[in-house]
Amino acid sequence: MRIDIISVLPELLVSPLDHSIVKRARDKGLLEIHLHDLKDYGKGKHRQVDDYSYGGGAGMVLMVEPIFNCIEKLKMEREYDEVIFTAPDGHVFSQGMANRLSLCKNLIILCGHYKGVDERVREHLITMEISIGDYVLSGGELAAAVITDAVGRLIPGVLNDESSALTDSFQDNLVAPPVFTRPSEFNGWEVPPVLMSGHEKRIEDWRFEKSLERTRIRRPDLME
Ligand code: ADE
């Protein structure tokens, strides 16, 4: 998969996408991430990408032309499955969306800007709008990193068996069961004996029970 991320602050995305599983996916050649600085498409010698809002009001708005030029250049080079825009009023991101996006070949993510983007971008250039939750970030970069991380780890071949996505929270609308490692007793705090019984079926049943119980208590909304 290839993800092209367009931002006025691409530096913000370098480190989050250069560690752990996303880095492994990139090193294996299963995920290509290309960061584009919108200012490279800005107007004039100041590389201007934003301007005052028509009708007044505080805050600058990202202009349509630099975004159009950047997206058009990318679209000339390959076909994109989706052109995603990150915004707090988008569809709330979920594991289901991550699963679907992980099957795509080429994605563009345009990072939103704190005071907004000319509405014509959303009307004419964007195919999908994603929010990562009901709170406002100062820009869409961290949202783009979240989406790229959640999607990238699901690309076939990225995870090995022991970190398989199938046991993740939310993959079956249940949160994950608790896990333990050595020592079996610390400070008088014990590991549930069933996990050390070596009895695979009983362990699997216990984990499923715990998932159900935790989901009921912590996330009853998932069970509706
Ligand atoms: N930009 C600002 N807030 C955001 C959010 N919650 N999700 C996605 N993009 C955003």
PDB file of C-alpha atoms and ligand atoms in Angstrom:
ATOM      1  CA  MET A   1       0.000   0.000   0.000  1.00  0.00           C
ATOM      2  CA  ARG A   2       1.008   3.571  -0.621  1.00  0.00           C
ATOM      3  CA  ILE A   3      -0.200   6.488   1.523  1.00  0.00           C
ATOM      4  CA  ASP A   4       0.464  10.081   0.449  1.00  0.00           C
ATOM      5  CA  ILE A   5      -0.025  12.547   3.296  1.00  0.00           C
ATOM      6  CA  ILE A   6      -0.432  16.234   2.482  1.00  0.00           C
ATOM      7  CA  SER A   7       0.176  18.685   5.304  1.00  0.00           C
ATOM      8  CA  VAL A   8       1.397  22.179   6.165  1.00  0.00           C
ATOM      9  CA  LEU A   9       3.458  20.568   8.941  1.00  0.00           C
ATOM     10  CA  PRO A  10       4.818  17.306   7.543  1.00  0.00           C
ATOM     11  CA  GLU A  11       7.643  17.298  10.135  1.00  0.00           C
ATOM     12  CA  LEU A  12       5.033  16.473  12.747  1.00  0.00           C
ATOM     13  CA  LEU A  13       4.452  13.120  11.045  1.00  0.00           C
ATOM     14  CA  VAL A  14       8.028  11.909  10.690  1.00  0.00           C
ATOM     15  CA  SER A  15       8.615  10.355  14.104  1.00  0.00           C
ATOM     16  CA  PRO A  16       5.149   8.841  14.716  1.00  0.00           C
ATOM     17  CA  LEU A  17       5.463   6.911  11.465  1.00  0.00           C
ATOM     18  CA  ASP A  18       9.067   5.806  11.982  1.00  0.00           C
ATOM     19  CA  HIS A  19       8.765   3.325  14.846  1.00  0.00           C
ATOM     20  CA  SER A  20       7.374  -0.020  15.852  1.00  0.00           C
ATOM     21  CA  ILE A  21       5.006  -1.852  13.519  1.00  0.00           C
ATOM     22  CA  VAL A  22       4.603   0.981  11.004  1.00  0.00           C
ATOM     23  CA  LYS A  23       8.358   1.111  10.603  1.00  0.00           C
ATOM     24  CA  ARG A  24       8.460  -2.661  10.167  1.00  0.00           C
ATOM     25  CA  ALA A  25       5.770  -2.436   7.484  1.00  0.00           C
ATOM     26  CA  ARG A  26       7.794   0.229   5.674  1.00  0.00           C
ATOM     27  CA  ASP A  27      11.056  -1.714   6.023  1.00  0.00           C
ATOM     28  CA  LYS A  28       9.373  -4.817   4.608  1.00  0.00           C
ATOM     29  CA  GLY A  29       8.207  -2.772   1.605  1.00  0.00           C
ATOM     30  CA  LEU A  30       4.550  -3.441   2.438  1.00  0.00           C
ATOM     31  CA  LEU A  31       3.775   0.207   3.213  1.00  0.00           C
ATOM     32  CA  GLU A  32       5.120   3.278   1.451  1.00  0.00           C
ATOM     33  CA  ILE A  33       4.464   6.610   3.137  1.00  0.00           C
ATOM     34  CA  HIS A  34       5.143   9.835   1.261  1.00  0.00           C
ATOM     35  CA  LEU A  35       4.898  13.154   3.073  1.00  0.00           C
ATOM     36  CA  HIS A  36       4.096  16.239   1.011  1.00  0.00           C
ATOM     37  CA  ASP A  37       4.584  19.778   2.252  1.00  0.00           C
ATOM     38  CA  LEU A  38       1.625  21.802   1.021  1.00  0.00           C
ATOM     39  CA  LYS A  39       3.855  24.893   1.047  1.00  0.00           C
ATOM     40  CA  ASP A  40       5.713  23.398  -1.937  1.00  0.00           C
ATOM     41  CA  TYR A  41       2.477  24.091  -3.841  1.00  0.00           C
ATOM     42  CA  GLY A  42       1.953  27.526  -2.287  1.00  0.00           C
ATOM     43  CA  LYS A  43       1.601  30.775  -4.219  1.00  0.00           C
ATOM     44  CA  GLY A  44       4.391  33.243  -4.766  1.00  0.00           C
ATOM     45  CA  LYS A  45       7.767  33.563  -3.183  1.00  0.00           C
ATOM     46  CA  HIS A  46       6.190  33.283   0.276  1.00  0.00           C
ATOM     47  CA  ARG A  47       4.683  29.941  -0.715  1.00  0.00           C
ATOM     48  CA  GLN A  48       1.329  31.120   0.617  1.00  0.00           C
ATOM     49  CA  VAL A  49      -1.175  28.358   1.389  1.00  0.00           C
ATOM     50  CA  ASP A  50      -3.796  30.176   3.486  1.00  0.00           C
ATOM     51  CA  ASP A  51      -5.766  33.398   3.349  1.00  0.00           C
ATOM     52  CA  TYR A  52      -8.426  35.348   5.224  1.00  0.00           C
ATOM     53  CA  SER A  53     -11.918  33.925   5.490  1.00  0.00           C
ATOM     54  CA  TYR A  54     -14.519  35.486   3.154  1.00  0.00           C
ATOM     55  CA  GLY A  55     -17.145  37.169   5.259  1.00  0.00           C
ATOM     56  CA  GLY A  56     -14.677  37.840   8.026  1.00  0.00           C
ATOM     57  CA  GLY A  57     -13.979  35.964  11.200  1.00  0.00           C
ATOM     58  CA  ALA A  58     -10.808  34.977  12.965  1.00  0.00           C
ATOM     59  CA  GLY A  59      -8.330  32.572  11.492  1.00  0.00           C
ATOM     60  CA  MET A  60      -6.829  31.745   8.152  1.00  0.00           C
ATOM     61  CA  VAL A  61      -8.305  29.209   5.761  1.00  0.00           C
ATOM     62  CA  LEU A  62      -6.297  26.844   3.565  1.00  0.00           C
ATOM     63  CA  MET A  63      -6.717  27.845  -0.086  1.00  0.00           C
ATOM     64  CA  VAL A  64      -8.147  25.506  -2.692  1.00  0.00           C
ATOM     65  CA  GLU A  65      -5.482  26.023  -5.378  1.00  0.00           C
ATOM     66  CA  PRO A  66      -2.350  24.629  -3.675  1.00  0.00           C
ATOM     67  CA  ILE A  67      -4.365  21.605  -2.486  1.00  0.00           C
ATOM     68  CA  PHE A  68      -5.826  21.099  -5.977  1.00  0.00           C
ATOM     69  CA  ASN A  69      -2.359  21.278  -7.552  1.00  0.00           C
ATOM     70  CA  CYS A  70      -0.863  18.800  -5.097  1.00  0.00           C
ATOM     71  CA  ILE A  71      -3.714  16.276  -5.394  1.00  0.00           C
ATOM     72  CA  GLU A  72      -3.840  16.597  -9.200  1.00  0.00           C
ATOM     73  CA  LYS A  73      -0.112  15.968  -9.481  1.00  0.00           C
ATOM     74  CA  LEU A  74      -0.470  12.781  -7.415  1.00  0.00           C
ATOM     75  CA  LYS A  75      -3.535  11.636  -9.376  1.00  0.00           C
ATOM     76  CA  MET A  76      -1.620  11.991 -12.641  1.00  0.00           C
ATOM     77  CA  GLU A  77       0.911   9.496 -11.343  1.00  0.00           C
ATOM     78  CA  ARG A  78      -1.476   6.776 -10.106  1.00  0.00           C
ATOM     79  CA  GLU A  79      -5.098   6.070  -9.239  1.00  0.00           C
ATOM     80  CA  TYR A  80      -6.218   6.561  -5.667  1.00  0.00           C
ATOM     81  CA  ASP A  81      -8.851   4.500  -3.859  1.00  0.00           C
ATOM     82  CA  GLU A  82      -9.742   7.346  -1.504  1.00  0.00           C
ATOM     83  CA  VAL A  83      -8.799  10.959  -0.891  1.00  0.00           C
ATOM     84  CA  ILE A  84      -9.280  11.298   2.860  1.00  0.00           C
ATOM     85  CA  PHE A  85      -9.652  14.540   4.777  1.00  0.00           C
ATOM     86  CA  THR A  86      -9.120  14.615   8.546  1.00  0.00           C
ATOM     87  CA  ALA A  87     -11.626  16.793  10.371  1.00  0.00           C
ATOM     88  CA  PRO A  88     -13.525  16.731  13.661  1.00  0.00           C
ATOM     89  CA  ASP A  89     -16.836  16.680  11.756  1.00  0.00           C
ATOM     90  CA  GLY A  90     -15.916  13.621   9.659  1.00  0.00           C
ATOM     91  CA  HIS A  91     -17.135  10.036  10.136  1.00  0.00           C
ATOM     92  CA  VAL A  92     -15.770   8.706  13.408  1.00  0.00           C
ATOM     93  CA  PHE A  93     -12.873   6.337  12.730  1.00  0.00           C
ATOM     94  CA  SER A  94     -13.360   2.700  13.721  1.00  0.00           C
ATOM     95  CA  GLN A  95     -11.674  -0.676  13.428  1.00  0.00           C
ATOM     96  CA  GLY A  96     -14.117  -1.493  10.635  1.00  0.00           C
ATOM     97  CA  MET A  97     -12.954   1.518   8.634  1.00  0.00           C
ATOM     98  CA  ALA A  98      -9.324   0.569   9.290  1.00  0.00           C
ATOM     99  CA  ASN A  99     -10.029  -2.963   8.037  1.00  0.00           C
ATOM    100  CA  ARG A 100     -11.601  -1.666   4.832  1.00  0.00           C
ATOM    101  CA  LEU A 101      -8.859   0.878   4.183  1.00  0.00           C
ATOM    102  CA  SER A 102      -6.149  -1.753   4.725  1.00  0.00           C
ATOM    103  CA  LEU A 103      -7.340  -3.444   1.518  1.00  0.00           C
ATOM    104  CA  CYS A 104      -6.713  -0.305  -0.572  1.00  0.00           C
ATOM    105  CA  LYS A 105      -3.717   0.177  -2.811  1.00  0.00           C
ATOM    106  CA  ASN A 106      -3.260   3.958  -2.846  1.00  0.00           C
ATOM    107  CA  LEU A 107      -4.595   6.521  -0.376  1.00  0.00           C
ATOM    108  CA  ILE A 108      -4.225  10.270  -0.041  1.00  0.00           C
ATOM    109  CA  ILE A 109      -4.717  11.831   3.390  1.00  0.00           C
ATOM    110  CA  LEU A 110      -5.096  15.605   3.455  1.00  0.00           C
ATOM    111  CA  CYS A 111      -4.512  16.943   6.951  1.00  0.00           C
ATOM    112  CA  GLY A 112      -7.053  19.509   8.080  1.00  0.00           C
ATOM    113  CA  HIS A 113      -6.040  22.859   9.465  1.00  0.00           C
ATOM    114  CA  TYR A 114      -7.218  24.381  12.734  1.00  0.00           C
ATOM    115  CA  LYS A 115      -9.338  27.102  11.187  1.00  0.00           C
ATOM    116  CA  GLY A 116     -10.469  25.138   8.203  1.00  0.00           C
ATOM    117  CA  VAL A 117     -10.004  24.447   4.567  1.00  0.00           C
ATOM    118  CA  ASP A 118     -11.850  26.140   1.702  1.00  0.00           C
ATOM    119  CA  GLU A 119     -15.131  24.221   1.453  1.00  0.00           C
ATOM    120  CA  ARG A 120     -14.591  23.621  -2.296  1.00  0.00           C
ATOM    121  CA  VAL A 121     -11.800  21.205  -1.392  1.00  0.00           C
ATOM    122  CA  ARG A 122     -14.267  19.102   0.569  1.00  0.00           C
ATOM    123  CA  GLU A 123     -16.933  19.378  -2.117  1.00  0.00           C
ATOM    124  CA  HIS A 124     -14.797  18.495  -5.119  1.00  0.00           C
ATOM    125  CA  LEU A 125     -11.547  16.781  -4.135  1.00  0.00           C
ATOM    126  CA  ILE A 126     -12.264  14.684  -1.048  1.00  0.00           C
ATOM    127  CA  THR A 127     -13.939  11.250  -1.137  1.00  0.00           C
ATOM    128  CA  MET A 128     -13.966  10.453   2.588  1.00  0.00           C
ATOM    129  CA  GLU A 129     -13.852  12.559   5.763  1.00  0.00           C
ATOM    130  CA  ILE A 130     -12.571  11.023   8.982  1.00  0.00           C
ATOM    131  CA  SER A 131     -12.603  12.219  12.586  1.00  0.00           C
ATOM    132  CA  ILE A 132     -10.603  10.289  15.165  1.00  0.00           C
ATOM    133  CA  GLY A 133     -12.947  11.286  17.981  1.00  0.00           C
ATOM    134  CA  ASP A 134     -15.124  13.988  19.468  1.00  0.00           C
ATOM    135  CA  TYR A 135     -12.464  16.466  20.476  1.00  0.00           C
ATOM    136  CA  VAL A 136     -10.613  19.140  18.540  1.00  0.00           C
ATOM    137  CA  LEU A 137      -6.933  18.802  17.661  1.00  0.00           C
ATOM    138  CA  SER A 138      -4.847  21.747  16.505  1.00  0.00           C
ATOM    139  CA  GLY A 139      -4.386  20.113  13.122  1.00  0.00           C
ATOM    140  CA  GLY A 140      -5.110  16.906  11.259  1.00  0.00           C
ATOM    141  CA  GLU A 141      -1.542  15.569  11.401  1.00  0.00           C
ATOM    142  CA  LEU A 142      -1.973  13.473  14.534  1.00  0.00           C
ATOM    143  CA  ALA A 143      -5.240  12.140  13.119  1.00  0.00           C
ATOM    144  CA  ALA A 144      -3.418  11.169   9.904  1.00  0.00           C
ATOM    145  CA  ALA A 145      -0.773   9.392  11.996  1.00  0.00           C
ATOM    146  CA  VAL A 146      -3.477   7.506  13.915  1.00  0.00           C
ATOM    147  CA  ILE A 147      -5.225   6.419  10.706  1.00  0.00           C
ATOM    148  CA  THR A 148      -1.948   5.385   9.062  1.00  0.00           C
ATOM    149  CA  ASP A 149      -0.898   3.367  12.121  1.00  0.00           C
ATOM    150  CA  ALA A 150      -4.252   1.588  12.491  1.00  0.00           C
ATOM    151  CA  VAL A 151      -4.430   0.816   8.756  1.00  0.00           C
ATOM    152  CA  GLY A 152      -0.751   0.016   8.221  1.00  0.00           C
ATOM    153  CA  ARG A 153      -0.613  -2.738  10.826  1.00  0.00           C
ATOM    154  CA  LEU A 154      -3.527  -4.525   9.125  1.00  0.00           C
ATOM    155  CA  ILE A 155      -1.843  -4.807   5.733  1.00  0.00           C
ATOM    156  CA  PRO A 156      -1.417  -8.525   5.034  1.00  0.00           C
ATOM    157  CA  GLY A 157       2.072  -9.680   6.017  1.00  0.00           C
ATOM    158  CA  VAL A 158       2.820  -6.835   8.445  1.00  0.00           C
ATOM    159  CA  LEU A 159       1.908  -8.570  11.696  1.00  0.00           C
ATOM    160  CA  ASN A 160       3.367 -11.915  12.607  1.00  0.00           C
ATOM    161  CA  ASP A 161       1.353 -14.613  14.348  1.00  0.00           C
ATOM    162  CA  GLU A 162       2.074 -13.522  17.883  1.00  0.00           C
ATOM    163  CA  SER A 163       0.856  -9.967  17.278  1.00  0.00           C
ATOM    164  CA  SER A 164      -2.003 -11.077  15.045  1.00  0.00           C
ATOM    165  CA  ALA A 165      -4.706  -8.467  14.550  1.00  0.00           C
ATOM    166  CA  LEU A 166      -7.375 -11.092  15.121  1.00  0.00           C
ATOM    167  CA  THR A 167      -6.922 -10.908  18.888  1.00  0.00           C
ATOM    168  CA  ASP A 168      -7.109  -7.094  19.036  1.00  0.00           C
ATOM    169  CA  SER A 169      -9.746  -5.249  20.956  1.00  0.00           C
ATOM    170  CA  PHE A 170     -12.656  -4.228  18.690  1.00  0.00           C
ATOM    171  CA  GLN A 171     -11.824  -6.746  15.970  1.00  0.00           C
ATOM    172  CA  ASP A 172     -14.966  -8.685  16.965  1.00  0.00           C
ATOM    173  CA  ASN A 173     -16.663  -5.779  18.760  1.00  0.00           C
ATOM    174  CA  LEU A 174     -15.216  -7.005  22.060  1.00  0.00           C
ATOM    175  CA  VAL A 175     -12.364  -5.521  24.060  1.00  0.00           C
ATOM    176  CA  ALA A 176      -9.327  -7.749  24.615  1.00  0.00           C
ATOM    177  CA  PRO A 177      -9.009  -9.987  27.708  1.00  0.00           C
ATOM    178  CA  PRO A 178      -6.361  -9.261  30.382  1.00  0.00           C
ATOM    179  CA  VAL A 179      -2.858 -10.652  29.882  1.00  0.00           C
ATOM    180  CA  PHE A 180      -0.112 -11.592  32.348  1.00  0.00           C
ATOM    181  CA  THR A 181       3.565 -12.478  32.231  1.00  0.00           C
ATOM    182  CA  ARG A 182       6.178 -13.732  34.698  1.00  0.00           C
ATOM    183  CA  PRO A 183       6.434 -13.884  37.659  1.00  0.00           C
ATOM    184  CA  SER A 184       3.345 -15.923  38.495  1.00  0.00           C
ATOM    185  CA  GLU A 185       3.140 -14.193  41.860  1.00  0.00           C
ATOM    186  CA  PHE A 186       4.342 -10.707  42.786  1.00  0.00           C
ATOM    187  CA  ASN A 187       3.653  -8.931  46.062  1.00  0.00           C
ATOM    188  CA  GLY A 188       1.000 -11.561  46.745  1.00  0.00           C
ATOM    189  CA  TRP A 189      -0.749 -10.686  43.464  1.00  0.00           C
ATOM    190  CA  GLU A 190      -1.394 -13.886  41.562  1.00  0.00           C
ATOM    191  CA  VAL A 191      -1.876 -14.787  37.940  1.00  0.00           C
ATOM    192  CA  PRO A 192      -5.191 -16.605  37.286  1.00  0.00           C
ATOM    193  CA  PRO A 193      -4.266 -20.321  37.603  1.00  0.00           C
ATOM    194  CA  VAL A 194      -6.147 -21.293  34.428  1.00  0.00           C
ATOM    195  CA  LEU A 195      -3.547 -19.420  32.338  1.00  0.00           C
ATOM    196  CA  MET A 196      -0.846 -21.698  33.709  1.00  0.00           C
ATOM    197  CA  SER A 197      -2.873 -24.897  33.376  1.00  0.00           C
ATOM    198  CA  GLY A 198      -1.638 -25.608  29.852  1.00  0.00           C
ATOM    199  CA  HIS A 199      -5.253 -26.484  29.002  1.00  0.00           C
ATOM    200  CA  GLU A 200      -5.784 -24.711  25.657  1.00  0.00           C
ATOM    201  CA  LYS A 201      -9.543 -25.026  25.467  1.00  0.00           C
ATOM    202  CA  ARG A 202     -10.073 -23.811  29.033  1.00  0.00           C
ATOM    203  CA  ILE A 203      -7.726 -20.875  28.419  1.00  0.00           C
ATOM    204  CA  GLU A 204      -9.580 -19.924  25.248  1.00  0.00           C
ATOM    205  CA  ASP A 205     -12.948 -20.127  27.058  1.00  0.00           C
ATOM    206  CA  TRP A 206     -11.603 -18.057  29.967  1.00  0.00           C
ATOM    207  CA  ARG A 207     -10.325 -15.356  27.606  1.00  0.00           C
ATOM    208  CA  PHE A 208     -13.635 -15.194  25.766  1.00  0.00           C
ATOM    209  CA  GLU A 209     -15.538 -14.922  29.079  1.00  0.00           C
ATOM    210  CA  LYS A 210     -13.231 -12.126  30.244  1.00  0.00           C
ATOM    211  CA  SER A 211     -13.654 -10.295  26.927  1.00  0.00           C
ATOM    212  CA  LEU A 212     -17.423 -10.467  27.264  1.00  0.00           C
ATOM    213  CA  GLU A 213     -17.340  -9.385  30.908  1.00  0.00           C
ATOM    214  CA  ARG A 214     -14.981  -6.463  30.208  1.00  0.00           C
ATOM    215  CA  THR A 215     -16.984  -5.314  27.225  1.00  0.00           C
ATOM    216  CA  ARG A 216     -20.209  -5.440  29.257  1.00  0.00           C
ATOM    217  CA  ILE A 217     -18.632  -3.362  32.039  1.00  0.00           C
ATOM    218  CA  ARG A 218     -16.393  -0.956  30.116  1.00  0.00           C
ATOM    219  CA  ARG A 219     -17.987  -0.621  26.710  1.00  0.00           C
ATOM    220  CA  PRO A 220     -21.645  -1.692  26.853  1.00  0.00           C
ATOM    221  CA  ASP A 221     -22.200   0.460  23.725  1.00  0.00           C
ATOM    222  CA  LEU A 222     -20.235  -2.115  21.692  1.00  0.00           C
ATOM    223  CA  MET A 223     -22.746  -4.842  22.569  1.00  0.00           C
ATOM    224  CA  GLU A 224     -25.843  -3.047  21.336  1.00  0.00           C
TER     225      GLU A 224
HETATM  226  N1  ADE B   1      -8.643  17.790  13.202  1.00  0.00           N
HETATM  227  C1  ADE B   1      -8.944  18.423  14.354  1.00  0.00           C
HETATM  228  N2  ADE B   1      -9.571  17.619  15.208  1.00  0.00           N
HETATM  229  C2  ADE B   1      -9.688  16.408  14.591  1.00  0.00           C
HETATM  230  C3  ADE B   1     -10.237  15.166  14.956  1.00  0.00           C
HETATM  231  N3  ADE B   1     -10.814  14.970  16.142  1.00  0.00           N
HETATM  232  N4  ADE B   1     -10.170  14.157  14.072  1.00  0.00           N
HETATM  233  C4  ADE B   1      -9.610  14.346  12.874  1.00  0.00           C
HETATM  234  N5  ADE B   1      -9.058  15.486  12.460  1.00  0.00           N
HETATM  235  C5  ADE B   1      -9.092  16.525  13.315  1.00  0.00           C
END
